[in-house]
PDB file of C-alpha atoms in Angstrom:
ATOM      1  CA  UNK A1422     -30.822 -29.273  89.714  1.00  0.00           C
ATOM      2  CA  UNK A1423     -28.635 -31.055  92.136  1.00  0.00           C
ATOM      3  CA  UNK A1424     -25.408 -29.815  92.575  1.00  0.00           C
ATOM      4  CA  UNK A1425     -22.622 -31.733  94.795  1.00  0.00           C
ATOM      5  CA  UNK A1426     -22.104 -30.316  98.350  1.00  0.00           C
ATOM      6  CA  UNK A1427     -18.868 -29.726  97.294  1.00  0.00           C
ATOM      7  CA  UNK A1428     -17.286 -28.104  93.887  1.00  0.00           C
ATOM      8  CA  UNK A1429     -14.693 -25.555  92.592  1.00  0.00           C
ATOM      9  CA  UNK A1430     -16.822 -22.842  90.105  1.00  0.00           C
ATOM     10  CA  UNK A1431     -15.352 -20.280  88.117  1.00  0.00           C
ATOM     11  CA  UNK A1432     -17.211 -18.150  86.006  1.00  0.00           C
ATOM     12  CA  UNK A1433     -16.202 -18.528  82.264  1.00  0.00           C
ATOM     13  CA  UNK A1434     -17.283 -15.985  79.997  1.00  0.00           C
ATOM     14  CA  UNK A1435     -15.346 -16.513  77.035  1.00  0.00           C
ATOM     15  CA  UNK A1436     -11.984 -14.550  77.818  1.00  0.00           C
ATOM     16  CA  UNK A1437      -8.934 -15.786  78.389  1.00  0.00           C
ATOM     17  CA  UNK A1438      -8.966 -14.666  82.164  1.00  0.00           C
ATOM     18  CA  UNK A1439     -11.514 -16.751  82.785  1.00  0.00           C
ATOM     19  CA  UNK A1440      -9.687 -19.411  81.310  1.00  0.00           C
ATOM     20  CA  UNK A1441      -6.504 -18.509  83.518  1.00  0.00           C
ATOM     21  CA  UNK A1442      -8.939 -18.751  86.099  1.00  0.00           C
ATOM     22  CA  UNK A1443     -10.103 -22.034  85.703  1.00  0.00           C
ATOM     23  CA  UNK A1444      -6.415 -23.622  84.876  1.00  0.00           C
ATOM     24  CA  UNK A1445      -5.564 -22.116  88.106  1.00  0.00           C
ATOM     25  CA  UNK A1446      -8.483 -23.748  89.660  1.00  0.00           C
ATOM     26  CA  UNK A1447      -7.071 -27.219  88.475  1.00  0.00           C
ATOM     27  CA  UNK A1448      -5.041 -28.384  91.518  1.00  0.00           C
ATOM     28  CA  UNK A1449      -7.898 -27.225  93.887  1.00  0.00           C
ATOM     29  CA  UNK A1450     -10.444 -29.390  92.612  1.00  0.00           C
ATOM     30  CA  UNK A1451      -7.893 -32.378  92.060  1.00  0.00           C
ATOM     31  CA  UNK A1452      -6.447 -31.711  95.873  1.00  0.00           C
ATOM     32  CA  UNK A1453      -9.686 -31.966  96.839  1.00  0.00           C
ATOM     33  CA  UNK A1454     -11.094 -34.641  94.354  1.00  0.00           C
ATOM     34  CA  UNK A1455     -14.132 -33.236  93.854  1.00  0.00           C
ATOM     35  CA  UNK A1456     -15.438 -31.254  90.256  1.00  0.00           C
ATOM     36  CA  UNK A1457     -14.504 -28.095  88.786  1.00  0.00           C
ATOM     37  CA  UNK A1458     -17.803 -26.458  87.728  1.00  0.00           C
ATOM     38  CA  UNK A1459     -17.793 -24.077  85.130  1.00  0.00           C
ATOM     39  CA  UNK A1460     -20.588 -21.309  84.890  1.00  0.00           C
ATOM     40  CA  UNK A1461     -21.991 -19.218  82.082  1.00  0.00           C
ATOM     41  CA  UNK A1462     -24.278 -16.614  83.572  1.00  0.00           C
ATOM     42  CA  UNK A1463     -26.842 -14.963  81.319  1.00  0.00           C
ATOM     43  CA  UNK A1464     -28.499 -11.941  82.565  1.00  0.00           C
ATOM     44  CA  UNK A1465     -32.641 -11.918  82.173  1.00  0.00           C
ATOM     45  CA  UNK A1466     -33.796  -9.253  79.831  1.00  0.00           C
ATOM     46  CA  UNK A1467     -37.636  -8.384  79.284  1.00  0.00           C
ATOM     47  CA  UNK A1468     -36.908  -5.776  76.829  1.00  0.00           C
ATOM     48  CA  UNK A1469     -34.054  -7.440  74.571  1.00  0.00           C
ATOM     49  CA  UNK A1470     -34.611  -7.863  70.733  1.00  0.00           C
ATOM     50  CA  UNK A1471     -36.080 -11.191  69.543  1.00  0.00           C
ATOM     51  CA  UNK A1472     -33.290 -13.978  68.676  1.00  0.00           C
ATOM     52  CA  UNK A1473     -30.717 -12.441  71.601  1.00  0.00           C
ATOM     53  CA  UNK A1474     -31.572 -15.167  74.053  1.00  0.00           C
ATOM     54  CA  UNK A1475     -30.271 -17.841  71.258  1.00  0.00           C
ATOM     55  CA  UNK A1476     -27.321 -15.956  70.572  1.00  0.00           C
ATOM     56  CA  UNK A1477     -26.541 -15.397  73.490  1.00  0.00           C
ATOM     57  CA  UNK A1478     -26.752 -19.155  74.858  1.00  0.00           C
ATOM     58  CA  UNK A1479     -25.062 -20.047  71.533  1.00  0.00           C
ATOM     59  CA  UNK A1480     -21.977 -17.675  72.775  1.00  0.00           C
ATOM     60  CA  UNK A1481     -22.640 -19.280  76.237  1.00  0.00           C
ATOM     61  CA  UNK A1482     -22.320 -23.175  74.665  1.00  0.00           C
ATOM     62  CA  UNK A1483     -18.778 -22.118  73.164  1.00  0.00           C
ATOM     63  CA  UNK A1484     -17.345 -20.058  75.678  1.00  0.00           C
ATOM     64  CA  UNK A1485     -17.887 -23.103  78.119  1.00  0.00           C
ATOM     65  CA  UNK A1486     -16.672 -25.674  75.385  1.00  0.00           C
ATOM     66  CA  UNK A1487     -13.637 -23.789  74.935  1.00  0.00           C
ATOM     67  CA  UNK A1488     -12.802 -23.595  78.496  1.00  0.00           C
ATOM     68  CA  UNK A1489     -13.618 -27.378  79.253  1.00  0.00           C
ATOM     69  CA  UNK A1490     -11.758 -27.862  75.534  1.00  0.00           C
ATOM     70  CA  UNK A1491      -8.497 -25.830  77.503  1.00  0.00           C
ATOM     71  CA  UNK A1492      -8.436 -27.789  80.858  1.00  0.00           C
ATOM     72  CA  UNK A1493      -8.948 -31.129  78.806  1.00  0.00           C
ATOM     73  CA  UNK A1494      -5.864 -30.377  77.469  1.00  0.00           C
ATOM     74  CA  UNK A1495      -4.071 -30.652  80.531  1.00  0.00           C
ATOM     75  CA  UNK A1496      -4.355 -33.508  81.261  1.00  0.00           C
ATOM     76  CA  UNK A1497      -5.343 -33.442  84.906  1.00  0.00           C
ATOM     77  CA  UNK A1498      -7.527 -36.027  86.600  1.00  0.00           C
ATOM     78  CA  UNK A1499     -10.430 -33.687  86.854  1.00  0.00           C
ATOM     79  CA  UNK A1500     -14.057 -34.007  86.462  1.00  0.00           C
ATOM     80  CA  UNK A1501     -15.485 -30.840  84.422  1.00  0.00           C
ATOM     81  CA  UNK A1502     -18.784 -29.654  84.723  1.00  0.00           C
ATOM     82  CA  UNK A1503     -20.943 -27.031  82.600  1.00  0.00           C
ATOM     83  CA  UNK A1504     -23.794 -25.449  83.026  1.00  0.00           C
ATOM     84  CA  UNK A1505     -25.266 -22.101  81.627  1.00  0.00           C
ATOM     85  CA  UNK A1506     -27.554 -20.517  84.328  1.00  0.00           C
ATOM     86  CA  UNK A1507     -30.211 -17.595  83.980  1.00  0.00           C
ATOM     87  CA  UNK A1508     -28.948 -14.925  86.643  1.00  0.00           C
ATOM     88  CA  UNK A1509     -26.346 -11.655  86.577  1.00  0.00           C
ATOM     89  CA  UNK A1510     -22.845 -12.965  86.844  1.00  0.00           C
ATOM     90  CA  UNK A1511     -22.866 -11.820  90.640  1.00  0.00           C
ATOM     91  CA  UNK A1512     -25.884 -13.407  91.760  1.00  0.00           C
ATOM     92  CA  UNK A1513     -24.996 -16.797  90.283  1.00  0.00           C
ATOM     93  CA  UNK A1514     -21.732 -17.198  91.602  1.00  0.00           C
ATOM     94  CA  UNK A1515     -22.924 -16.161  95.061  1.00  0.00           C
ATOM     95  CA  UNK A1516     -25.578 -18.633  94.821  1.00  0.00           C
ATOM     96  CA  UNK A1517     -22.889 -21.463  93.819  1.00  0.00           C
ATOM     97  CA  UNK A1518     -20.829 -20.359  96.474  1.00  0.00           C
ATOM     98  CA  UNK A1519     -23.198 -21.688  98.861  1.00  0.00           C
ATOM     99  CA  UNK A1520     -22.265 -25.274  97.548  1.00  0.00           C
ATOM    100  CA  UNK A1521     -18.764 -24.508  96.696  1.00  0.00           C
ATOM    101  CA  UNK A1522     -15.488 -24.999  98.291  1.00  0.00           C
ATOM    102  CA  UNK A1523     -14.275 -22.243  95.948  1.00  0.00           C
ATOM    103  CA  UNK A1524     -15.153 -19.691  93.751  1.00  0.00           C
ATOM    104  CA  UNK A1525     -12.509 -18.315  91.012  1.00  0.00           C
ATOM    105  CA  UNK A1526     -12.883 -15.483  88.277  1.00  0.00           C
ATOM    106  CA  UNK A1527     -10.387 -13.820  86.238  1.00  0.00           C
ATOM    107  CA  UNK A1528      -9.694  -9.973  86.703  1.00  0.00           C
ATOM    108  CA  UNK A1529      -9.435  -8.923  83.311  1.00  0.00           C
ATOM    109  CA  UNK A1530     -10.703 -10.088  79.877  1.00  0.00           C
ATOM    110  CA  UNK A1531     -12.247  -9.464  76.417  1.00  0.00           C
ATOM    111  CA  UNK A1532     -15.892 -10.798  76.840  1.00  0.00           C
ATOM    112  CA  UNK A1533     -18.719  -8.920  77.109  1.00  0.00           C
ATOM    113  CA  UNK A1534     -19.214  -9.531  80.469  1.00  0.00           C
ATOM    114  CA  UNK A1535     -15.422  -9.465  81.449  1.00  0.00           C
ATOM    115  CA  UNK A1536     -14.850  -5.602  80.599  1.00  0.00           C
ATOM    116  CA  UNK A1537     -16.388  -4.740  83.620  1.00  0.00           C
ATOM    117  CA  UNK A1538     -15.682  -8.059  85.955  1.00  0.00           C
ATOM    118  CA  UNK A1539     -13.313  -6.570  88.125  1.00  0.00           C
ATOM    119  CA  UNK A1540     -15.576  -3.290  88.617  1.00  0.00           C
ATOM    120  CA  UNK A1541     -18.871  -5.026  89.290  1.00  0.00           C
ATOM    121  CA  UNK A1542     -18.604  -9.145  89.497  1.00  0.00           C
ATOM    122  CA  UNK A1543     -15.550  -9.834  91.133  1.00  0.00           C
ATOM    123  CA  UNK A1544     -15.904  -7.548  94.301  1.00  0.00           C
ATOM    124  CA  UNK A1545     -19.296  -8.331  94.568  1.00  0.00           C
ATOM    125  CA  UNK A1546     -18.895 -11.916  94.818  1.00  0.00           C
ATOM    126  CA  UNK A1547     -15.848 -11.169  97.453  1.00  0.00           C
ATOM    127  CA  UNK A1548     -18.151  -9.642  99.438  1.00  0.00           C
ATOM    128  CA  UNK A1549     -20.794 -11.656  99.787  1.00  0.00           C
ATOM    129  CA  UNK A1550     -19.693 -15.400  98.791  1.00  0.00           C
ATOM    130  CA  UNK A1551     -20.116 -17.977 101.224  1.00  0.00           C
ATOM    131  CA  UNK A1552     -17.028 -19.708 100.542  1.00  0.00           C
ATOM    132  CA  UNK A1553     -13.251 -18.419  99.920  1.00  0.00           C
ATOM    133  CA  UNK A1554     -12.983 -16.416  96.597  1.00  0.00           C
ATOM    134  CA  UNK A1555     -10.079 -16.144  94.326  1.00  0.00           C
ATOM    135  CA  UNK A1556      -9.678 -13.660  91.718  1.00  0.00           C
ATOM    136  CA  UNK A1557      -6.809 -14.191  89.572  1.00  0.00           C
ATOM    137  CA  UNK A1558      -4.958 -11.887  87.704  1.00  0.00           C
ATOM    138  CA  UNK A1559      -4.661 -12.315  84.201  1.00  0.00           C
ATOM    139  CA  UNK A1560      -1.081 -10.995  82.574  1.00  0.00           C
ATOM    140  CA  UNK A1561       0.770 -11.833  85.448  1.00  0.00           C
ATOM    141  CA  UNK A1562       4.578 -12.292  84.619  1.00  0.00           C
ATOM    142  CA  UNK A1563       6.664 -15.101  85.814  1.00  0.00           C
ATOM    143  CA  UNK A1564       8.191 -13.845  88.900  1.00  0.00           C
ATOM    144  CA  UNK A1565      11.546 -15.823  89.927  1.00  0.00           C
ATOM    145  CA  UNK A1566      11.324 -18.656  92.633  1.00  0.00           C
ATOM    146  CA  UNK A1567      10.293 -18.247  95.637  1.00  0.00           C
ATOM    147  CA  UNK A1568       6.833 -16.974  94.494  1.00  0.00           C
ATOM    148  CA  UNK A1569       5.191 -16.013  97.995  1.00  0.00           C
ATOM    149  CA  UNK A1570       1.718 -17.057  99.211  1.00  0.00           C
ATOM    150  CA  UNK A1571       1.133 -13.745 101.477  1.00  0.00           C
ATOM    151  CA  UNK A1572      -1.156 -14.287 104.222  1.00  0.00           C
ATOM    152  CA  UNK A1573      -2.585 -11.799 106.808  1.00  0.00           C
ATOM    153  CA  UNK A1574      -1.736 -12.575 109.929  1.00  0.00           C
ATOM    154  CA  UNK A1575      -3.513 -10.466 113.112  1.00  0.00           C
ATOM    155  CA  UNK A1576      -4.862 -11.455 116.430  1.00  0.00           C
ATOM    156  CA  UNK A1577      -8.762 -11.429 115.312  1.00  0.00           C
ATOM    157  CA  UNK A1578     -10.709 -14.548 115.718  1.00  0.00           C
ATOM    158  CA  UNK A1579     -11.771 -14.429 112.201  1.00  0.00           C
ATOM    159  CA  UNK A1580      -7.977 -14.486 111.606  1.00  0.00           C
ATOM    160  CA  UNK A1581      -7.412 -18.425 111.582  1.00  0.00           C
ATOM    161  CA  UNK A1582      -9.861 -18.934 108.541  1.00  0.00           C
ATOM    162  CA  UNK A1583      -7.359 -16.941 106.350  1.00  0.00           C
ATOM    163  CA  UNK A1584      -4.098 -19.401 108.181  1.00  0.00           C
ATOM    164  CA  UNK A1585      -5.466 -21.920 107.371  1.00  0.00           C
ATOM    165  CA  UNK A1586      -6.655 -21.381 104.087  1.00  0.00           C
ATOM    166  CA  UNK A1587      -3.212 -19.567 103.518  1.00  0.00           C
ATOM    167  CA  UNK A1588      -0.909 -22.271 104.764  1.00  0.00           C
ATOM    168  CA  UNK A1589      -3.226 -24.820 102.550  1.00  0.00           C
ATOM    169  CA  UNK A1590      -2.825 -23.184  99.420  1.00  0.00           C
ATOM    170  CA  UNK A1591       1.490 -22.695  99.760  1.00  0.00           C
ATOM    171  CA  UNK A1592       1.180 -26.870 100.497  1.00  0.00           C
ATOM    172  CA  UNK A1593      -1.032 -26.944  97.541  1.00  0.00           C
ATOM    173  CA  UNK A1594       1.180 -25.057  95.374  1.00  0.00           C
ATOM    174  CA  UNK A1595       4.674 -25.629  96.829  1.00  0.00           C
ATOM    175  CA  UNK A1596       5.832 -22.152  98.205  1.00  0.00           C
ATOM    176  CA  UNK A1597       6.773 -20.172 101.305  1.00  0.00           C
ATOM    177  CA  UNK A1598       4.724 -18.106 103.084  1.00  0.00           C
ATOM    178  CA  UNK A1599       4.942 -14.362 103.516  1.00  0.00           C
ATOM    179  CA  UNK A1600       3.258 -13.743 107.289  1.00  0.00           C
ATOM    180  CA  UNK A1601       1.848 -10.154 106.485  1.00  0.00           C
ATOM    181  CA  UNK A1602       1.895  -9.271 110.582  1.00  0.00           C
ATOM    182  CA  UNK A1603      -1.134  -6.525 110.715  1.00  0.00           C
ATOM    183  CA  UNK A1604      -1.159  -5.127 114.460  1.00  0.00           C
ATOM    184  CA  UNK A1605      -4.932  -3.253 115.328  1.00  0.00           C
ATOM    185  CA  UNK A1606      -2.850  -1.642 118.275  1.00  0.00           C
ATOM    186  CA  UNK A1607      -0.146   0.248 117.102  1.00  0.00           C
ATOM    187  CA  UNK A1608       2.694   1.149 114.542  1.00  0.00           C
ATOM    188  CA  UNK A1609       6.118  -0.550 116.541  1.00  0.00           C
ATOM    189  CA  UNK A1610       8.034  -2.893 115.872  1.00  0.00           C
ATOM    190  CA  UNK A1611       6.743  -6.319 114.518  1.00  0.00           C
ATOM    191  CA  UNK A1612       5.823  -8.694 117.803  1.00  0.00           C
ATOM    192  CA  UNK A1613       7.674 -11.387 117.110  1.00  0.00           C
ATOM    193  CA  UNK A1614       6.521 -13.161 120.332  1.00  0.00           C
ATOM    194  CA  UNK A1615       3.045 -12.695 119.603  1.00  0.00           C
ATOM    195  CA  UNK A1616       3.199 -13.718 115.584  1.00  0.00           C
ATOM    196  CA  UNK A1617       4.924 -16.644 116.574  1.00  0.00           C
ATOM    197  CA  UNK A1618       2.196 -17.233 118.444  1.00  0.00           C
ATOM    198  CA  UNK A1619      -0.819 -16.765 116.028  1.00  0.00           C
ATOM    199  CA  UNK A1620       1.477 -19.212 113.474  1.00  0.00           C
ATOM    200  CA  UNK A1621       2.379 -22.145 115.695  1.00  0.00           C
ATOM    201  CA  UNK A1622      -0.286 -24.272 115.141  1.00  0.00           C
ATOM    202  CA  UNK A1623       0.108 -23.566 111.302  1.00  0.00           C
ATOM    203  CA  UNK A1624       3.949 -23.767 110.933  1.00  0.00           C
ATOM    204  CA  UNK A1625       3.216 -27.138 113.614  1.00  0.00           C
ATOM    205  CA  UNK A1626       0.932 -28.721 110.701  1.00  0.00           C
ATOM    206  CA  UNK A1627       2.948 -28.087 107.766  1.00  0.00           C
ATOM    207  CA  UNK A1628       6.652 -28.436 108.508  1.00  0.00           C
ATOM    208  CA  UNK A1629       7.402 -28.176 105.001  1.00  0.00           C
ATOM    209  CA  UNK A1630       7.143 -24.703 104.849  1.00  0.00           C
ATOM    210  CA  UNK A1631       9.275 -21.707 104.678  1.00  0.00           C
ATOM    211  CA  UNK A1632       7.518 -18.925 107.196  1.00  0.00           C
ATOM    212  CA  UNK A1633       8.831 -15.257 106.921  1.00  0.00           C
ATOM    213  CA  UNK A1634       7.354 -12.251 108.702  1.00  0.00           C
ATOM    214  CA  UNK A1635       6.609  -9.552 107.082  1.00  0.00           C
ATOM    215  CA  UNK A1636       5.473  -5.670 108.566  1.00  0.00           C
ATOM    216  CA  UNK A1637       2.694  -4.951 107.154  1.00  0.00           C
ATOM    217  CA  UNK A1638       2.141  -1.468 109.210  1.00  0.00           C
ATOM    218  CA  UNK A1639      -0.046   0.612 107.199  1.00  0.00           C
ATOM    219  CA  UNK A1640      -2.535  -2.549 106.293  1.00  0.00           C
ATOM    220  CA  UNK A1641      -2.232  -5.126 103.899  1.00  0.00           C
ATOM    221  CA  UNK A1642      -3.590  -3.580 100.780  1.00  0.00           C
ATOM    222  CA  UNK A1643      -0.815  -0.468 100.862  1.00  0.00           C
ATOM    223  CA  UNK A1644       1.978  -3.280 101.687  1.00  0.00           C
ATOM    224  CA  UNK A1645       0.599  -5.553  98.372  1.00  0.00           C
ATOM    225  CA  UNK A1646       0.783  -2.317  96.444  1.00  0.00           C
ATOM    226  CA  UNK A1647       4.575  -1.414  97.441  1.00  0.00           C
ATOM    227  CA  UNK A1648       5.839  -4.859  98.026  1.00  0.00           C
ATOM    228  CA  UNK A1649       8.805  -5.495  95.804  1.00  0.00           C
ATOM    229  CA  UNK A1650       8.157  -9.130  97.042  1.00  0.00           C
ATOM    230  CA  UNK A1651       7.461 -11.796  93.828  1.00  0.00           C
ATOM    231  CA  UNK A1652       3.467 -12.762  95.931  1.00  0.00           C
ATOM    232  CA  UNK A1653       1.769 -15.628  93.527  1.00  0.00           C
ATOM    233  CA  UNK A1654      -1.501 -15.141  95.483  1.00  0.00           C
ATOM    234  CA  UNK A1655      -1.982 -12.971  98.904  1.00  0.00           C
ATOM    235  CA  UNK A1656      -4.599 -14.677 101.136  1.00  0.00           C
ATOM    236  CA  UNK A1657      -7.057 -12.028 103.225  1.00  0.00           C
ATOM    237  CA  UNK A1658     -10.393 -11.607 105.170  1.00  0.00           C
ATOM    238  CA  UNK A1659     -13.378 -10.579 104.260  1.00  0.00           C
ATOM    239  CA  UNK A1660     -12.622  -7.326 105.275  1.00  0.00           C
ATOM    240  CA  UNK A1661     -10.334  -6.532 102.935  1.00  0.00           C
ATOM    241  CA  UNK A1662     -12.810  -7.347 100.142  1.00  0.00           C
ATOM    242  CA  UNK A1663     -13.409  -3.646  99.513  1.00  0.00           C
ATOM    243  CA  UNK A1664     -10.056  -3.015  98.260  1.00  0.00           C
ATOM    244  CA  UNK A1665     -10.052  -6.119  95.969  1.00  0.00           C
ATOM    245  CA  UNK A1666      -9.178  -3.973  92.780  1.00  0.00           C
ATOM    246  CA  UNK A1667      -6.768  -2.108  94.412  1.00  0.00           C
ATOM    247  CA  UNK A1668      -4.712  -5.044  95.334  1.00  0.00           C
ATOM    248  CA  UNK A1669      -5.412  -6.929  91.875  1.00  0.00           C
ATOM    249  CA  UNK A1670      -4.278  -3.867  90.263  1.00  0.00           C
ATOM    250  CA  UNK A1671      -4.516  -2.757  86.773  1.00  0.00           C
ATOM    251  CA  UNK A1672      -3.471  -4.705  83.626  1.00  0.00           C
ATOM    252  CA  UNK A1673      -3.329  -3.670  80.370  1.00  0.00           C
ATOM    253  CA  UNK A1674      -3.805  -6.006  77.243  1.00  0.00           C
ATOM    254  CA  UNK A1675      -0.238  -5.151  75.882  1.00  0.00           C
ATOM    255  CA  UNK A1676       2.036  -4.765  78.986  1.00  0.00           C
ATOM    256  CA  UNK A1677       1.186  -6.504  81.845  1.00  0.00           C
ATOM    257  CA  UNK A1678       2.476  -5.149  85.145  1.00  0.00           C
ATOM    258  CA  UNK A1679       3.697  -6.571  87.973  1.00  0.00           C
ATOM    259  CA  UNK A1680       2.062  -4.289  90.805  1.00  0.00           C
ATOM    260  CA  UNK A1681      -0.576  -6.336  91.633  1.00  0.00           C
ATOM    261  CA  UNK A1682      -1.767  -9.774  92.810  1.00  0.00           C
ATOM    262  CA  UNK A1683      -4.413 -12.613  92.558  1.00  0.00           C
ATOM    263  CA  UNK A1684      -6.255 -12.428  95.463  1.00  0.00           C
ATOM    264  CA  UNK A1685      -7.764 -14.803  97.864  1.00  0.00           C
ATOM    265  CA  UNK A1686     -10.741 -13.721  99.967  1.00  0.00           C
ATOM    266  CA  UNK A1687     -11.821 -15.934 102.970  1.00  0.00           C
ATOM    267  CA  UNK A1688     -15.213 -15.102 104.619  1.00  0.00           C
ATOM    268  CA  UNK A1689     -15.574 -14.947 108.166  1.00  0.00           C
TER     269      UNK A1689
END
């Protein structure tokens, strides 16, 4: 099948994170007017029992109904696509990814896939996705205004992907930006001269903004974990993939906590 160069995909598999997921995927696909895809992956099995395959592409059809059923319900002008595709979770949203502007799961949820999402799925496809990747945290309280958009900011090359994706999705969602200053060369004091730098051309495109620097000393994933900061959504390389769960964080079904983040990975 033909798929359009361009598309937001989350993977639904009938939890409410992936729901969350694909609500907060809305305003991407409608910024960029172009469809939200939603994906049911079903795992090939030579040894499963007879009459599995049709029960599980029955659970498929409504997990994917209720999701579309969900964002319907908003009311957004967005064009919703399903599909249920053959492959491991992983290995079809990496494959999307290579048509995708986006990919988005949820981090935590009561499908049968979802147990282990954030374990398995979700750092797999932030490793090797061609595209950005968001994983968004299910749970997450209401934090009071201003809910940051934190965004790495060092002097790599690879470094302006994550700006500008960062700085696109506080426009996007109408909040500041928390310049998480990570310095390869040493422990002082933050370089104010030299972040000012790496952000000009970023704070010269969107004047709207609110840009605070942050220290982010000992790397960004202890900083996200010890923040006291309300972050919506912190915005990193690919190189911070590894430590996807860390910064995510644990939830649990009955009290959510507030120690963790969705998560935005940008490939190099």
């Amino acid at each position: 099948m033909n798929h359009p160069q361009d598309s937001i995909v989350v993977g639904i598999d009938g939890s409410d994170a992936a729901i969350n997921a694909a609500k907060w995927a809305v305003p991407e696909a409608v910024s960029r007017d172009i469809p939200l895809r939603l994906i049911h992956a079903i795992p090939r099995s030579a040894d499963a029992p007879a009459g599995d395959e049709s029960l599980d592409v029955e659970y498929a059809e409504m997990a994917l109904h209720g999701a579309a059923t969900a964002l319907h319900a908003m009311d957004e002008a967005v064009k919703v696509e399903t599909e249920i595709v053959p492959k491991s979770p992983g290995s079809a949203l990496v494959d999307e990814s290579r048509s995708a502007a986006m990919v988005c799961v949820g981090s935590v949820g009561i499908g049968r896939v979802a147990r282990k999402l954030l374990g398995s799925t979700a750092e797999t496809v932030a490793r090797k996705a061609h595209c950005p990747t968001a994983i968004i945290r299910n749970g997450q309280k209401d934090v009071p205004d201003p809910p940051w958009i934190a965004v790495v900011v060092d002097d790599s090359p690879a470094n302006d992907a994550v700006l500008e994706q960062g700085f696109r999705e506080a426009h996007l969602r109408g909040a500041p930006i928390l310049a998480m200053g990570v310095w390869r060369w040493g422990l002082g004091e933050i370089p104010y001269e030299q972040l000012n730098r790496r952000l000009d051309r970023w704070v010269s495109q969107y004047k709207d903004l609110h840009v605070q620097p942050a220290a982010a000393r000992q790397g960004v994933v202890e900083f996200l974990t010890r923040t006291a900061e309300p972050i919506q959504l912190a915005v990193v390389g690919s190189d911070d993939a590894g430590d996807v769960a860390r910064m995510v964080g644990p939830v649990t079904f009955h009290v959510p906590r507030r120690d963790g983040h969705s998560v935005l990975v940008v490939p190099k």
